[in-house]
């Protein structure tokens, strides 16, 4: 098939540029490239400084006073009974429990953490929030915010994963009703 | 029976893809035509086998075969037929099979359409495509098999998952299975989510074709532009689907996730965006190689990087390692996928370095001017790669590195992405405005400035008008300026071309435009895509810089002013049970503008057994979206609580997507198909030439 072109007329391709002119152009490219690279590195560094959040557990946060007032990202398991939402004001409060780091079955880890009476707990407060659909018992919460002097974590961003997304579901009671 | 058929077809397709690799490479290296042909046939057979496998799973979904654990986990007796069909890609296992099927479809198409025209490249291209397919079929077959069934061990009473019945195991009671079936995740019951995954997958697998041909060029030594010509359309089609997938994903988030936005800089969203960015750099820079014989190594590197980004994106979504609302459950396919990614990338880079060191990838021209079109294209590439790098760093680099070095994970929030990507996107739009006006080889600054005069004037007038009619925001005005400049240049160049025809040939305007597009689809299709990106840019700036949000409590019958001209009336509340078993809570609202009724909207909360779903009600116009979420209600006291977003120009994001699609289709549409007899004649000539250096078919037996 005929190939179409994306082109402007070729300008002065016949005349070969001199070596010195080429060198000068190459220098321009190098300087331009270095400037651009410098700008990108600066952007990334300054962006990283302002946007960086430590991603820590509830235990890390509660046991280290240095984190009070500092914007951090935390993860924990939601305790369903604690969820209180006032639709009129948008105030959302709930409690999360410490979720240990795990590389294994996260669904099981969430289940055990929610059941553990000794797990460190942390009260969460969010202002002007729409009640998230996925906020339920044993959901994993990832929150961005800061721990206040009063021991409450004031969050402004909430990401949730519901436990069903981690668990390999089993059809329970099949055996009793089995063929 | 369906499980056996599906499993067998899947297993055979795995064997066929492995055979195709061996036969193609062996046949090509030993010049045995029949082996090469046999490899091709095996490659094409994989498509038929995977069609059979996917057909079996589809039939199982539609006919409610809950003994298949996949069917059990993504549907239930209340699931409507439509969602049964789309449940095929509703979870990991089915969507992996779907991915394999699409991949084999692309391989089938590329083999069929390019076999005669690109005979020299085909054997290795087939081998590469089949290597990718074999890997994905392999993990589907051995790790995430969608044909596994539930069995009961009568001794222990335990449920087991296996394709074939374990010794002594019994099939569970079908009624009980149907009662316990899970149903499709409510988040996935949306138009955007139904089309978004297939589009994204098509985009992802589509890029495997240019990659395979590029690697074939390196392996076979055909280092001309043949591989680019053979795959130009494939790359554009993949790019189109990827763009569509991203836009539909945004639409789904906007409609379903209920936060009034469409892009959250989530790691998985970003993982799908990375191949788009590198792919865009690639489809621009191959033009330089076609036109000027330059950037040969760079193009190879870009195609490898695009493929790497595709596999990495798949890994990010499917391994469950990345924390995101979009990812699948944690899966053991993570490590094999990472190894495959590293292996394929390693082999490809080694091939490239090998050819490069042999001096076979030398450019035919050097860069002579910093303002030439090729230089600006390179700059465009650098911007796309810089975007790729900073987004990768923010989503994956910083968290992984900090974990390794400091043993503490550091994540970067939305503010990082807004701070770092906005200047780069601004530069991208600036280049979109300037590059089309420059000439190949050399352009003087004066000439470039002269060409920019009209679009620049139009841009200034437009920005002035916006500044006078909307709240002033210097950053937004600058952004509008850059975006409009890119759009006006695309329009101006198109109209200038048409005007030349109107004046020179006396054609009517509509005829001139139609013929202009017909004569150079690629160029004007490209301009149309630029126009689409401009429209998307206008929508993004409007909805980001000027979004307004508020929370209101309204009693039934009450009207409240929301902005100077908009108010909202709460008419009533209904609660009911839908046919598919969810409880639907609907608020009826009337949107008023300057006291005149403009729309009735119904935000609602659907209560599924597993979770509630908040569905926005929106009054959409090109100018803005009046987007309302029902966040709480009290039937007894007769009030409802609403979160209201006013998103100016947000619909331009979707309309811009449509322009982008039309532009890409125009660039891709085959203009002149070589007649069949001519193609066959050229094929026979090629075979005759080739066979001089080869053993005749059958000689290897």
Short mmCIF file of N, CA and C in Angstrom, two decimals, chain B residues 10 121 195 280 348 399:
data_model
loop_
_atom_site.label_atom_id
_atom_site.label_comp_id
_atom_site.label_asym_id
_atom_site.label_seq_id
_atom_site.Cartn_x
_atom_site.Cartn_y
_atom_site.Cartn_z
N UNK B 10 -6.83 -24.83 25.88
CA UNK B 10 -5.80 -23.96 26.47
C UNK B 10 -4.44 -24.67 26.45
N UNK B 121 10.76 -10.67 7.61
CA UNK B 121 10.66 -10.37 9.03
C UNK B 121 9.79 -11.38 9.78
N UNK B 195 -16.29 -1.72 28.96
CA UNK B 195 -15.48 -1.53 27.76
C UNK B 195 -14.03 -1.19 28.10
N UNK B 280 3.47 7.01 22.52
CA UNK B 280 3.28 8.27 21.79
C UNK B 280 4.63 8.78 21.29
N UNK B 348 16.16 -8.42 24.37
CA UNK B 348 15.94 -7.37 23.37
C UNK B 348 17.06 -6.34 23.40
N UNK B 399 8.83 4.79 46.19
CA UNK B 399 8.46 3.82 47.23
C UNK B 399 9.40 2.62 47.30
#
